[in-house]
Amino acid sequence: MQFIDIHTHTSSIQKDVFSIENKYPNSTDFSKPFSIGIHPWYISENSLQNDLKIVKEQLNSEKCYALGECGLDKITEIDFSLQLEVFKQQIQLSEKHNKPIIIHCVKAFQEIIQLKKEIKPKQPWIVHGFNKNHQIALDLIRHQICISFGESLLINERLQETFSKLPLDFLFLETDTSEKHIENIYNIASELRKTEKKEIINTVKQNFSRIFKR
Ligand SMILES: [Zn+2]
């Protein structure tokens, strides 16, 4: 039995868990499966070219499963048009290197969907840490964008309600910055769907092989 954790910031290896660890251009250890990208909070015009260069280099690694997290955030102070530009550059990299994108999105879901429609990328997009309403979830799924749920699923009742009714073929689960074991997220997922945990495990595994082609 193996739990897939699509997005974590923790580097410890856990039994029965396959995880994709989020890395930044200034990370040093790339020995375990990882994703790498320029997070909208940490865009710096001074280091942008160098950061992009590092992301490009690391995308060639077999251990690199995805580009990201990267994306759009309307709450951070980083200029939004700069965020857009850097996100678009990373979308191009994901296409060029055939790696899916893990997306950080705060109050910019319509922009993400609009970009998806304009660019028509071949690579899958995954919005991580989803904690919004049912309508946004359905909009994302309708545009073939995957959704990853994390710790909020344990506490946010409205999100639980949303989760209980969604189609599951675009589903992923994650721990992100949480210190909880990923199994907690699988437990709540199976409880909310009124199905056995192994069903959720299998669903996520199938989605993983389809999306990541591994
Ligand atoms: Zn994260």
mmCIF file of N, CA and C in Angstrom, residues 50-187:
data_model
loop_
_atom_site.group_PDB
_atom_site.id
_atom_site.type_symbol
_atom_site.label_atom_id
_atom_site.label_comp_id
_atom_site.label_asym_id
_atom_site.label_seq_id
_atom_site.Cartn_x
_atom_site.Cartn_y
_atom_site.Cartn_z
ATOM 1 N N ASN A 50 18.716 33.935 -13.533
ATOM 2 C CA ASN A 50 19.463 32.817 -12.961
ATOM 3 C C ASN A 50 18.529 31.730 -12.418
ATOM 4 N N ASP A 51 17.440 32.153 -11.775
ATOM 5 C CA ASP A 51 16.468 31.187 -11.244
ATOM 6 C C ASP A 51 15.870 30.352 -12.379
ATOM 7 N N LEU A 52 15.522 31.018 -13.480
ATOM 8 C CA LEU A 52 14.948 30.290 -14.615
ATOM 9 C C LEU A 52 15.955 29.292 -15.190
ATOM 10 N N LYS A 53 17.200 29.705 -15.195
ATOM 11 C CA LYS A 53 18.257 28.827 -15.714
ATOM 12 C C LYS A 53 18.358 27.549 -14.866
ATOM 13 N N ILE A 54 18.288 27.725 -13.545
ATOM 14 C CA ILE A 54 18.372 26.563 -12.650
ATOM 15 C C ILE A 54 17.150 25.658 -12.835
ATOM 16 N N VAL A 55 15.980 26.273 -12.951
ATOM 17 C CA VAL A 55 14.762 25.480 -13.154
ATOM 18 C C VAL A 55 14.907 24.655 -14.436
ATOM 19 N N LYS A 56 15.363 25.305 -15.510
ATOM 20 C CA LYS A 56 15.556 24.587 -16.793
ATOM 21 C C LYS A 56 16.488 23.401 -16.633
ATOM 22 N N GLU A 57 17.620 23.639 -15.953
ATOM 23 C CA GLU A 57 18.594 22.555 -15.773
ATOM 24 C C GLU A 57 17.965 21.389 -15.020
ATOM 25 N N GLN A 58 17.271 21.699 -13.925
ATOM 26 C CA GLN A 58 16.711 20.634 -13.084
ATOM 27 C C GLN A 58 15.566 19.895 -13.765
ATOM 28 N N LEU A 59 14.880 20.563 -14.696
ATOM 29 C CA LEU A 59 13.783 19.903 -15.402
ATOM 30 C C LEU A 59 14.274 18.718 -16.233
ATOM 31 N N ASN A 60 15.563 18.686 -16.536
ATOM 32 C CA ASN A 60 16.112 17.560 -17.292
ATOM 33 C C ASN A 60 16.302 16.313 -16.435
ATOM 34 N N SER A 61 16.225 16.475 -15.115
ATOM 35 C CA SER A 61 16.477 15.342 -14.231
ATOM 36 C C SER A 61 15.310 14.346 -14.244
ATOM 37 N N GLU A 62 15.661 13.067 -14.225
ATOM 38 C CA GLU A 62 14.654 11.998 -14.115
ATOM 39 C C GLU A 62 13.858 12.136 -12.814
ATOM 40 N N LYS A 63 14.512 12.663 -11.777
ATOM 41 C CA LYS A 63 13.858 12.786 -10.469
ATOM 42 C C LYS A 63 12.898 13.969 -10.418
ATOM 43 N N CYS A 64 12.928 14.802 -11.439
ATOM 44 C CA CYS A 64 12.019 15.943 -11.474
ATOM 45 C C CYS A 64 10.689 15.503 -12.077
ATOM 46 N N TYR A 65 9.625 15.572 -11.272
ATOM 47 C CA TYR A 65 8.305 15.092 -11.702
ATOM 48 C C TYR A 65 7.432 16.211 -12.249
ATOM 49 N N ALA A 66 7.722 17.432 -11.852
ATOM 50 C CA ALA A 66 6.835 18.523 -12.272
ATOM 51 C C ALA A 66 7.536 19.854 -12.153
ATOM 52 N N LEU A 67 6.983 20.829 -12.848
ATOM 53 C CA LEU A 67 7.409 22.200 -12.665
ATOM 54 C C LEU A 67 6.488 22.823 -11.613
ATOM 55 N N GLY A 68 7.075 23.503 -10.634
ATOM 56 C CA GLY A 68 6.229 24.151 -9.635
ATOM 57 C C GLY A 68 6.769 23.955 -8.233
ATOM 58 N N GLU A 69 6.143 24.516 -7.219
ATOM 59 C CA GLU A 69 4.945 25.254 -7.470
ATOM 60 C C GLU A 69 5.258 26.633 -8.042
ATOM 61 N N CYS A 70 4.374 27.046 -8.928
ATOM 62 C CA CYS A 70 4.470 28.384 -9.492
ATOM 63 C C CYS A 70 3.024 28.835 -9.702
ATOM 64 N N GLY A 71 2.811 30.069 -10.069
ATOM 65 C CA GLY A 71 1.425 30.468 -10.272
ATOM 66 C C GLY A 71 1.152 31.923 -10.008
ATOM 67 N N LEU A 72 -0.061 32.182 -9.524
ATOM 68 C CA LEU A 72 -0.538 33.554 -9.361
ATOM 69 C C LEU A 72 -1.148 33.744 -7.984
ATOM 70 N N ASP A 73 -0.844 34.896 -7.378
ATOM 71 C CA ASP A 73 -1.306 35.154 -6.022
ATOM 72 C C ASP A 73 -1.671 36.625 -5.897
ATOM 73 N N LYS A 74 -2.950 36.905 -5.689
ATOM 74 C CA LYS A 74 -3.398 38.298 -5.643
ATOM 75 C C LYS A 74 -3.209 38.931 -4.268
ATOM 76 N N ILE A 75 -2.715 38.149 -3.312
ATOM 77 C CA ILE A 75 -2.547 38.723 -1.982
ATOM 78 C C ILE A 75 -1.098 39.151 -1.722
ATOM 79 N N THR A 76 -0.174 38.502 -2.392
ATOM 80 C CA THR A 76 1.228 38.859 -2.183
ATOM 81 C C THR A 76 1.525 40.233 -2.788
ATOM 82 N N GLU A 77 2.599 40.856 -2.319
ATOM 83 C CA GLU A 77 2.922 42.212 -2.799
ATOM 84 C C GLU A 77 3.646 42.220 -4.140
ATOM 85 N N ILE A 78 4.089 41.074 -4.580
ATOM 86 C CA ILE A 78 4.801 41.024 -5.875
ATOM 87 C C ILE A 78 3.845 41.468 -6.990
ATOM 88 N N ASP A 79 4.322 42.363 -7.825
ATOM 89 C CA ASP A 79 3.519 42.930 -8.907
ATOM 90 C C ASP A 79 2.840 41.833 -9.741
ATOM 91 N N PHE A 80 1.526 41.989 -9.954
ATOM 92 C CA PHE A 80 0.769 40.907 -10.593
ATOM 93 C C PHE A 80 1.182 40.691 -12.049
ATOM 94 N N SER A 81 1.506 41.772 -12.760
ATOM 95 C CA SER A 81 1.903 41.567 -14.166
ATOM 96 C C SER A 81 3.252 40.862 -14.261
ATOM 97 N N LEU A 82 4.115 41.100 -13.280
ATOM 98 C CA LEU A 82 5.381 40.352 -13.235
ATOM 99 C C LEU A 82 5.105 38.866 -12.945
ATOM 100 N N GLN A 83 4.187 38.618 -11.999
ATOM 101 C CA GLN A 83 3.811 37.224 -11.700
ATOM 102 C C GLN A 83 3.314 36.516 -12.955
ATOM 103 N N LEU A 84 2.463 37.224 -13.710
ATOM 104 C CA LEU A 84 1.909 36.642 -14.937
ATOM 105 C C LEU A 84 3.007 36.288 -15.930
ATOM 106 N N GLU A 85 3.925 37.225 -16.078
ATOM 107 C CA GLU A 85 5.012 37.011 -17.030
ATOM 108 C C GLU A 85 5.860 35.787 -16.629
ATOM 109 N N VAL A 86 6.180 35.700 -15.334
ATOM 110 C CA VAL A 86 7.028 34.598 -14.869
ATOM 111 C C VAL A 86 6.266 33.267 -14.949
ATOM 112 N N PHE A 87 4.977 33.317 -14.666
ATOM 113 C CA PHE A 87 4.161 32.101 -14.766
ATOM 114 C C PHE A 87 4.106 31.623 -16.220
ATOM 115 N N LYS A 88 3.891 32.574 -17.135
ATOM 116 C CA LYS A 88 3.825 32.183 -18.552
ATOM 117 C C LYS A 88 5.150 31.584 -19.027
ATOM 118 N N GLN A 89 6.240 32.148 -18.561
ATOM 119 C CA GLN A 89 7.543 31.578 -18.947
ATOM 120 C C GLN A 89 7.669 30.150 -18.443
ATOM 121 N N GLN A 90 7.143 29.912 -17.240
ATOM 122 C CA GLN A 90 7.252 28.567 -16.683
ATOM 123 C C GLN A 90 6.295 27.596 -17.387
ATOM 124 N N ILE A 91 5.160 28.112 -17.849
ATOM 125 C CA ILE A 91 4.261 27.255 -18.638
ATOM 126 C C ILE A 91 4.992 26.787 -19.902
ATOM 127 N N GLN A 92 5.706 27.716 -20.522
ATOM 128 C CA GLN A 92 6.461 27.330 -21.727
ATOM 129 C C GLN A 92 7.505 26.259 -21.404
ATOM 130 N N LEU A 93 8.148 26.405 -20.249
ATOM 131 C CA LEU A 93 9.157 25.407 -19.854
ATOM 132 C C LEU A 93 8.513 24.047 -19.608
ATOM 133 N N SER A 94 7.346 24.064 -18.995
ATOM 134 C CA SER A 94 6.661 22.792 -18.729
ATOM 135 C C SER A 94 6.321 22.091 -20.042
ATOM 136 N N GLU A 95 5.917 22.865 -21.037
ATOM 137 C CA GLU A 95 5.600 22.295 -22.351
ATOM 138 C C GLU A 95 6.857 21.750 -23.019
ATOM 139 N N LYS A 96 7.919 22.547 -22.948
ATOM 140 C CA LYS A 96 9.150 22.168 -23.624
ATOM 141 C C LYS A 96 9.771 20.899 -23.003
ATOM 142 N N HIS A 97 9.682 20.790 -21.693
ATOM 143 C CA HIS A 97 10.321 19.664 -21.013
ATOM 144 C C HIS A 97 9.354 18.529 -20.698
ATOM 145 N N ASN A 98 8.125 18.653 -21.165
ATOM 146 C CA ASN A 98 7.116 17.616 -20.924
ATOM 147 C C ASN A 98 6.935 17.249 -19.458
ATOM 148 N N LYS A 99 6.790 18.261 -18.628
ATOM 149 C CA LYS A 99 6.518 18.009 -17.208
ATOM 150 C C LYS A 99 5.259 18.778 -16.813
ATOM 151 N N PRO A 100 4.371 18.111 -16.056
ATOM 152 C CA PRO A 100 3.168 18.803 -15.568
ATOM 153 C C PRO A 100 3.536 19.996 -14.673
ATOM 154 N N ILE A 101 2.544 20.863 -14.447
ATOM 155 C CA ILE A 101 2.772 22.029 -13.579
ATOM 156 C C ILE A 101 1.961 21.915 -12.296
ATOM 157 N N ILE A 102 2.598 22.210 -11.179
ATOM 158 C CA ILE A 102 1.889 22.306 -9.902
ATOM 159 C C ILE A 102 1.685 23.792 -9.608
ATOM 160 N N ILE A 103 0.415 24.164 -9.477
ATOM 161 C CA ILE A 103 0.060 25.585 -9.435
ATOM 162 C C ILE A 103 -0.358 26.061 -8.048
ATOM 163 N N HIS A 104 0.239 27.170 -7.655
ATOM 164 C CA HIS A 104 -0.181 27.902 -6.457
ATOM 165 C C HIS A 104 -1.128 28.991 -6.954
ATOM 166 N N CYS A 105 -2.353 29.011 -6.442
ATOM 167 C CA CYS A 105 -3.315 30.005 -6.917
ATOM 168 C C CYS A 105 -4.069 30.618 -5.755
ATOM 169 N N VAL A 106 -3.950 31.930 -5.598
ATOM 170 C CA VAL A 106 -4.729 32.643 -4.588
ATOM 171 C C VAL A 106 -5.523 33.748 -5.277
ATOM 172 N N LYS A 107 -6.835 33.594 -5.234
ATOM 173 C CA LYS A 107 -7.781 34.568 -5.813
ATOM 174 C C LYS A 107 -7.508 34.883 -7.285
ATOM 175 N N ALA A 108 -7.025 33.893 -8.019
ATOM 176 C CA ALA A 108 -6.735 34.140 -9.441
ATOM 177 C C ALA A 108 -7.194 32.960 -10.301
ATOM 178 N N PHE A 109 -8.263 32.303 -9.872
ATOM 179 C CA PHE A 109 -8.714 31.115 -10.605
ATOM 180 C C PHE A 109 -9.192 31.452 -12.018
ATOM 181 N N GLN A 110 -9.853 32.602 -12.163
ATOM 182 C CA GLN A 110 -10.323 32.945 -13.511
ATOM 183 C C GLN A 110 -9.147 33.200 -14.449
ATOM 184 N N GLU A 111 -8.091 33.821 -13.924
ATOM 185 C CA GLU A 111 -6.891 34.046 -14.738
ATOM 186 C C GLU A 111 -6.247 32.712 -15.149
ATOM 187 N N ILE A 112 -6.214 31.770 -14.209
ATOM 188 C CA ILE A 112 -5.617 30.455 -14.507
ATOM 189 C C ILE A 112 -6.427 29.774 -15.623
ATOM 190 N N ILE A 113 -7.736 29.807 -15.481
ATOM 191 C CA ILE A 113 -8.599 29.161 -16.477
ATOM 192 C C ILE A 113 -8.466 29.864 -17.835
ATOM 193 N N GLN A 114 -8.396 31.192 -17.787
ATOM 194 C CA GLN A 114 -8.235 31.957 -19.035
ATOM 195 C C GLN A 114 -6.920 31.585 -19.746
ATOM 196 N N LEU A 115 -5.856 31.463 -18.965
ATOM 197 C CA LEU A 115 -4.563 31.085 -19.555
ATOM 198 C C LEU A 115 -4.628 29.685 -20.155
ATOM 199 N N LYS A 116 -5.324 28.801 -19.460
ATOM 200 C CA LYS A 116 -5.454 27.424 -19.957
ATOM 201 C C LYS A 116 -6.162 27.424 -21.311
ATOM 202 N N LYS A 117 -7.199 28.272 -21.415
ATOM 203 C CA LYS A 117 -7.952 28.331 -22.669
ATOM 204 C C LYS A 117 -7.115 28.939 -23.787
ATOM 205 N N GLU A 118 -6.342 29.983 -23.452
ATOM 206 C CA GLU A 118 -5.537 30.650 -24.477
ATOM 207 C C GLU A 118 -4.380 29.782 -24.950
ATOM 208 N N ILE A 119 -3.676 29.193 -23.989
ATOM 209 C CA ILE A 119 -2.425 28.506 -24.321
ATOM 210 C C ILE A 119 -2.665 27.077 -24.812
ATOM 211 N N LYS A 120 -3.760 26.472 -24.352
ATOM 212 C CA LYS A 120 -4.053 25.072 -24.685
ATOM 213 C C LYS A 120 -2.821 24.174 -24.497
ATOM 214 N N PRO A 121 -2.292 24.125 -23.285
ATOM 215 C CA PRO A 121 -1.073 23.343 -23.052
ATOM 216 C C PRO A 121 -1.318 21.845 -23.214
ATOM 217 N N LYS A 122 -0.276 21.146 -23.613
ATOM 218 C CA LYS A 122 -0.370 19.680 -23.687
ATOM 219 C C LYS A 122 -0.125 19.069 -22.307
ATOM 220 N N GLN A 123 0.678 19.745 -21.501
ATOM 221 C CA GLN A 123 1.005 19.211 -20.185
ATOM 222 C C GLN A 123 -0.130 19.453 -19.188
ATOM 223 N N PRO A 124 -0.347 18.482 -18.281
ATOM 224 C CA PRO A 124 -1.404 18.653 -17.273
ATOM 225 C C PRO A 124 -1.080 19.768 -16.289
ATOM 226 N N TRP A 125 -2.129 20.397 -15.792
ATOM 227 C CA TRP A 125 -2.011 21.414 -14.755
ATOM 228 C C TRP A 125 -2.692 20.889 -13.489
ATOM 229 N N ILE A 126 -2.050 21.135 -12.344
ATOM 230 C CA ILE A 126 -2.602 20.690 -11.060
ATOM 231 C C ILE A 126 -2.634 21.886 -10.106
ATOM 232 N N VAL A 127 -3.823 22.278 -9.670
ATOM 233 C CA VAL A 127 -3.923 23.342 -8.672
ATOM 234 C C VAL A 127 -3.773 22.680 -7.305
ATOM 235 N N HIS A 128 -2.765 23.098 -6.555
ATOM 236 C CA HIS A 128 -2.527 22.431 -5.273
ATOM 237 C C HIS A 128 -3.144 23.224 -4.110
ATOM 238 N N GLY A 129 -3.318 22.539 -2.977
ATOM 239 C CA GLY A 129 -3.837 23.182 -1.763
ATOM 240 C C GLY A 129 -5.211 23.797 -1.962
ATOM 241 N N PHE A 130 -6.071 23.091 -2.691
ATOM 242 C CA PHE A 130 -7.378 23.676 -3.004
ATOM 243 C C PHE A 130 -8.243 23.784 -1.743
ATOM 244 N N ASN A 131 -8.850 24.968 -1.541
ATOM 245 C CA ASN A 131 -9.767 25.101 -0.396
ATOM 246 C C ASN A 131 -10.926 26.051 -0.726
ATOM 247 N N LYS A 132 -11.293 26.083 -1.997
ATOM 248 C CA LYS A 132 -12.372 26.992 -2.410
ATOM 249 C C LYS A 132 -13.684 26.245 -2.628
ATOM 250 N N ASN A 133 -14.665 26.943 -3.239
ATOM 251 C CA ASN A 133 -16.002 26.354 -3.303
ATOM 252 C C ASN A 133 -16.210 25.364 -4.450
ATOM 253 N N HIS A 134 -17.389 24.764 -4.413
ATOM 254 C CA HIS A 134 -17.744 23.721 -5.354
ATOM 255 C C HIS A 134 -17.695 24.227 -6.790
ATOM 256 N N GLN A 135 -18.205 25.444 -7.007
ATOM 257 C CA GLN A 135 -18.260 25.981 -8.366
ATOM 258 C C GLN A 135 -16.860 26.148 -8.964
ATOM 259 N N ILE A 136 -15.935 26.660 -8.164
ATOM 260 C CA ILE A 136 -14.560 26.825 -8.663
ATOM 261 C C ILE A 136 -13.950 25.457 -8.967
ATOM 262 N N ALA A 137 -14.200 24.494 -8.091
ATOM 263 C CA ALA A 137 -13.677 23.141 -8.326
ATOM 264 C C ALA A 137 -14.214 22.593 -9.646
ATOM 265 N N LEU A 138 -15.514 22.765 -9.877
ATOM 266 C CA LEU A 138 -16.108 22.252 -11.114
ATOM 267 C C LEU A 138 -15.568 22.988 -12.345
ATOM 268 N N ASP A 139 -15.376 24.303 -12.213
ATOM 269 C CA ASP A 139 -14.798 25.079 -13.321
ATOM 270 C C ASP A 139 -13.418 24.541 -13.694
ATOM 271 N N LEU A 140 -12.606 24.287 -12.668
ATOM 272 C CA LEU A 140 -11.256 23.778 -12.927
ATOM 273 C C LEU A 140 -11.335 22.429 -13.632
ATOM 274 N N ILE A 141 -12.173 21.544 -13.100
ATOM 275 C CA ILE A 141 -12.285 20.201 -13.675
ATOM 276 C C ILE A 141 -12.801 20.267 -15.114
ATOM 277 N N ARG A 142 -13.771 21.156 -15.343
ATOM 278 C CA ARG A 142 -14.311 21.296 -16.700
ATOM 279 C C ARG A 142 -13.210 21.702 -17.679
ATOM 280 N N HIS A 143 -12.214 22.424 -17.185
ATOM 281 C CA HIS A 143 -11.092 22.800 -18.053
ATOM 282 C C HIS A 143 -9.925 21.834 -17.888
ATOM 283 N N GLN A 144 -10.224 20.647 -17.419
ATOM 284 C CA GLN A 144 -9.240 19.565 -17.309
ATOM 285 C C GLN A 144 -8.059 19.936 -16.421
ATOM 286 N N ILE A 145 -8.321 20.721 -15.400
ATOM 287 C CA ILE A 145 -7.262 21.053 -14.442
ATOM 288 C C ILE A 145 -7.460 20.160 -13.212
ATOM 289 N N CYS A 146 -6.392 19.473 -12.807
ATOM 290 C CA CYS A 146 -6.473 18.603 -11.632
ATOM 291 C C CYS A 146 -6.478 19.443 -10.365
ATOM 292 N N ILE A 147 -7.000 18.850 -9.285
ATOM 293 C CA ILE A 147 -7.075 19.561 -8.011
ATOM 294 C C ILE A 147 -6.465 18.696 -6.915
ATOM 295 N N SER A 148 -5.588 19.292 -6.127
ATOM 296 C CA SER A 148 -4.999 18.571 -5.016
ATOM 297 C C SER A 148 -5.476 19.164 -3.688
ATOM 298 N N PHE A 149 -5.904 18.265 -2.805
ATOM 299 C CA PHE A 149 -6.434 18.664 -1.497
ATOM 300 C C PHE A 149 -5.439 18.299 -0.404
ATOM 301 N N GLY A 150 -5.346 19.184 0.587
ATOM 302 C CA GLY A 150 -4.442 18.922 1.704
ATOM 303 C C GLY A 150 -5.138 19.044 3.038
ATOM 304 N N GLU A 151 -4.417 19.607 3.983
ATOM 305 C CA GLU A 151 -4.858 19.665 5.377
ATOM 306 C C GLU A 151 -6.230 20.325 5.572
ATOM 307 N N SER A 152 -6.592 21.289 4.710
ATOM 308 C CA SER A 152 -7.886 21.968 4.869
ATOM 309 C C SER A 152 -9.041 20.984 4.859
ATOM 310 N N LEU A 153 -8.837 19.857 4.170
ATOM 311 C CA LEU A 153 -9.899 18.854 4.076
ATOM 312 C C LEU A 153 -10.253 18.279 5.459
ATOM 313 N N LEU A 154 -9.299 18.365 6.384
ATOM 314 C CA LEU A 154 -9.548 17.832 7.732
ATOM 315 C C LEU A 154 -10.455 18.745 8.545
ATOM 316 N N ILE A 155 -10.478 20.035 8.236
ATOM 317 C CA ILE A 155 -11.166 20.989 9.113
ATOM 318 C C ILE A 155 -12.237 21.842 8.458
ATOM 319 N N ASN A 156 -12.126 22.066 7.149
ATOM 320 C CA ASN A 156 -13.030 23.001 6.479
ATOM 321 C C ASN A 156 -14.297 22.275 6.013
ATOM 322 N N GLU A 157 -15.407 22.524 6.713
ATOM 323 C CA GLU A 157 -16.626 21.751 6.441
ATOM 324 C C GLU A 157 -17.192 22.008 5.053
ATOM 325 N N ARG A 158 -17.069 23.243 4.606
ATOM 326 C CA ARG A 158 -17.595 23.553 3.275
ATOM 327 C C ARG A 158 -16.779 22.820 2.199
ATOM 328 N N LEU A 159 -15.478 22.746 2.442
ATOM 329 C CA LEU A 159 -14.604 22.026 1.513
ATOM 330 C C LEU A 159 -14.923 20.528 1.531
ATOM 331 N N GLN A 160 -15.223 20.021 2.726
ATOM 332 C CA GLN A 160 -15.582 18.603 2.856
ATOM 333 C C GLN A 160 -16.826 18.289 2.031
ATOM 334 N N GLU A 161 -17.790 19.218 2.096
ATOM 335 C CA GLU A 161 -19.026 19.076 1.338
ATOM 336 C C GLU A 161 -18.719 19.053 -0.172
ATOM 337 N N THR A 162 -17.887 19.990 -0.602
ATOM 338 C CA THR A 162 -17.450 20.051 -2.004
ATOM 339 C C THR A 162 -16.790 18.745 -2.409
ATOM 340 N N PHE A 163 -15.858 18.307 -1.585
ATOM 341 C CA PHE A 163 -15.077 17.112 -1.902
ATOM 342 C C PHE A 163 -15.960 15.875 -2.043
ATOM 343 N N SER A 164 -16.989 15.812 -1.219
ATOM 344 C CA SER A 164 -17.818 14.602 -1.201
ATOM 345 C C SER A 164 -18.578 14.403 -2.513
ATOM 346 N N LYS A 165 -18.686 15.468 -3.336
ATOM 347 C CA LYS A 165 -19.487 15.363 -4.554
ATOM 348 C C LYS A 165 -18.713 15.500 -5.868
ATOM 349 N N LEU A 166 -17.406 15.690 -5.771
ATOM 350 C CA LEU A 166 -16.641 15.956 -7.001
ATOM 351 C C LEU A 166 -16.353 14.690 -7.792
ATOM 352 N N PRO A 167 -16.241 14.810 -9.130
ATOM 353 C CA PRO A 167 -15.672 13.682 -9.880
ATOM 354 C C PRO A 167 -14.226 13.471 -9.436
ATOM 355 N N LEU A 168 -13.806 12.221 -9.343
ATOM 356 C CA LEU A 168 -12.497 11.954 -8.728
ATOM 357 C C LEU A 168 -11.361 11.716 -9.717
ATOM 358 N N ASP A 169 -11.653 11.784 -11.000
ATOM 359 C CA ASP A 169 -10.561 11.466 -11.936
ATOM 360 C C ASP A 169 -9.578 12.624 -12.121
ATOM 361 N N PHE A 170 -9.797 13.727 -11.400
ATOM 362 C CA PHE A 170 -8.819 14.818 -11.429
ATOM 363 C C PHE A 170 -8.261 15.075 -10.028
ATOM 364 N N LEU A 171 -8.387 14.094 -9.159
ATOM 365 C CA LEU A 171 -8.044 14.261 -7.745
ATOM 366 C C LEU A 171 -6.601 13.893 -7.388
ATOM 367 N N PHE A 172 -5.971 14.756 -6.566
ATOM 368 C CA PHE A 172 -4.730 14.389 -5.885
ATOM 369 C C PHE A 172 -4.807 14.807 -4.417
ATOM 370 N N LEU A 173 -3.902 14.225 -3.607
ATOM 371 C CA LEU A 173 -3.853 14.573 -2.185
ATOM 372 C C LEU A 173 -2.419 14.965 -1.823
ATOM 373 N N GLU A 174 -2.297 15.794 -0.815
ATOM 374 C CA GLU A 174 -0.972 16.344 -0.483
ATOM 375 C C GLU A 174 -0.889 16.730 0.984
ATOM 376 N N THR A 175 0.361 16.874 1.472
ATOM 377 C CA THR A 175 0.543 17.405 2.826
ATOM 378 C C THR A 175 0.984 18.870 2.803
ATOM 379 N N ASP A 176 1.615 19.314 1.715
ATOM 380 C CA ASP A 176 2.125 20.683 1.602
ATOM 381 C C ASP A 176 3.021 20.991 2.812
ATOM 382 N N THR A 177 2.730 22.046 3.575
ATOM 383 C CA THR A 177 3.603 22.385 4.709
ATOM 384 C C THR A 177 3.149 21.735 6.019
ATOM 385 N N SER A 178 2.104 20.926 5.957
ATOM 386 C CA SER A 178 1.583 20.293 7.174
ATOM 387 C C SER A 178 2.559 19.244 7.715
ATOM 388 N N GLU A 179 2.549 19.074 9.022
ATOM 389 C CA GLU A 179 3.386 18.027 9.600
ATOM 390 C C GLU A 179 2.609 16.738 9.801
ATOM 391 N N LYS A 180 1.335 16.756 9.453
ATOM 392 C CA LYS A 180 0.521 15.536 9.571
ATOM 393 C C LYS A 180 0.974 14.513 8.530
ATOM 394 N N HIS A 181 0.756 13.231 8.858
ATOM 395 C CA HIS A 181 1.070 12.175 7.893
ATOM 396 C C HIS A 181 0.021 12.194 6.780
ATOM 397 N N ILE A 182 0.450 11.927 5.559
ATOM 398 C CA ILE A 182 -0.467 11.946 4.418
ATOM 399 C C ILE A 182 -1.641 10.967 4.619
ATOM 400 N N GLU A 183 -1.427 9.920 5.409
ATOM 401 C CA GLU A 183 -2.504 8.952 5.631
ATOM 402 C C GLU A 183 -3.745 9.622 6.234
ATOM 403 N N ASN A 184 -3.539 10.684 7.028
ATOM 404 C CA ASN A 184 -4.688 11.416 7.591
ATOM 405 C C ASN A 184 -5.579 11.988 6.496
ATOM 406 N N ILE A 185 -4.957 12.455 5.433
ATOM 407 C CA ILE A 185 -5.724 13.052 4.329
ATOM 408 C C ILE A 185 -6.475 11.941 3.572
ATOM 409 N N TYR A 186 -5.820 10.792 3.399
ATOM 410 C CA TYR A 186 -6.510 9.650 2.764
ATOM 411 C C TYR A 186 -7.672 9.173 3.633
ATOM 412 N N ASN A 187 -7.480 9.184 4.949
ATOM 413 C CA ASN A 187 -8.550 8.739 5.855
ATOM 414 C C ASN A 187 -9.777 9.628 5.731
#
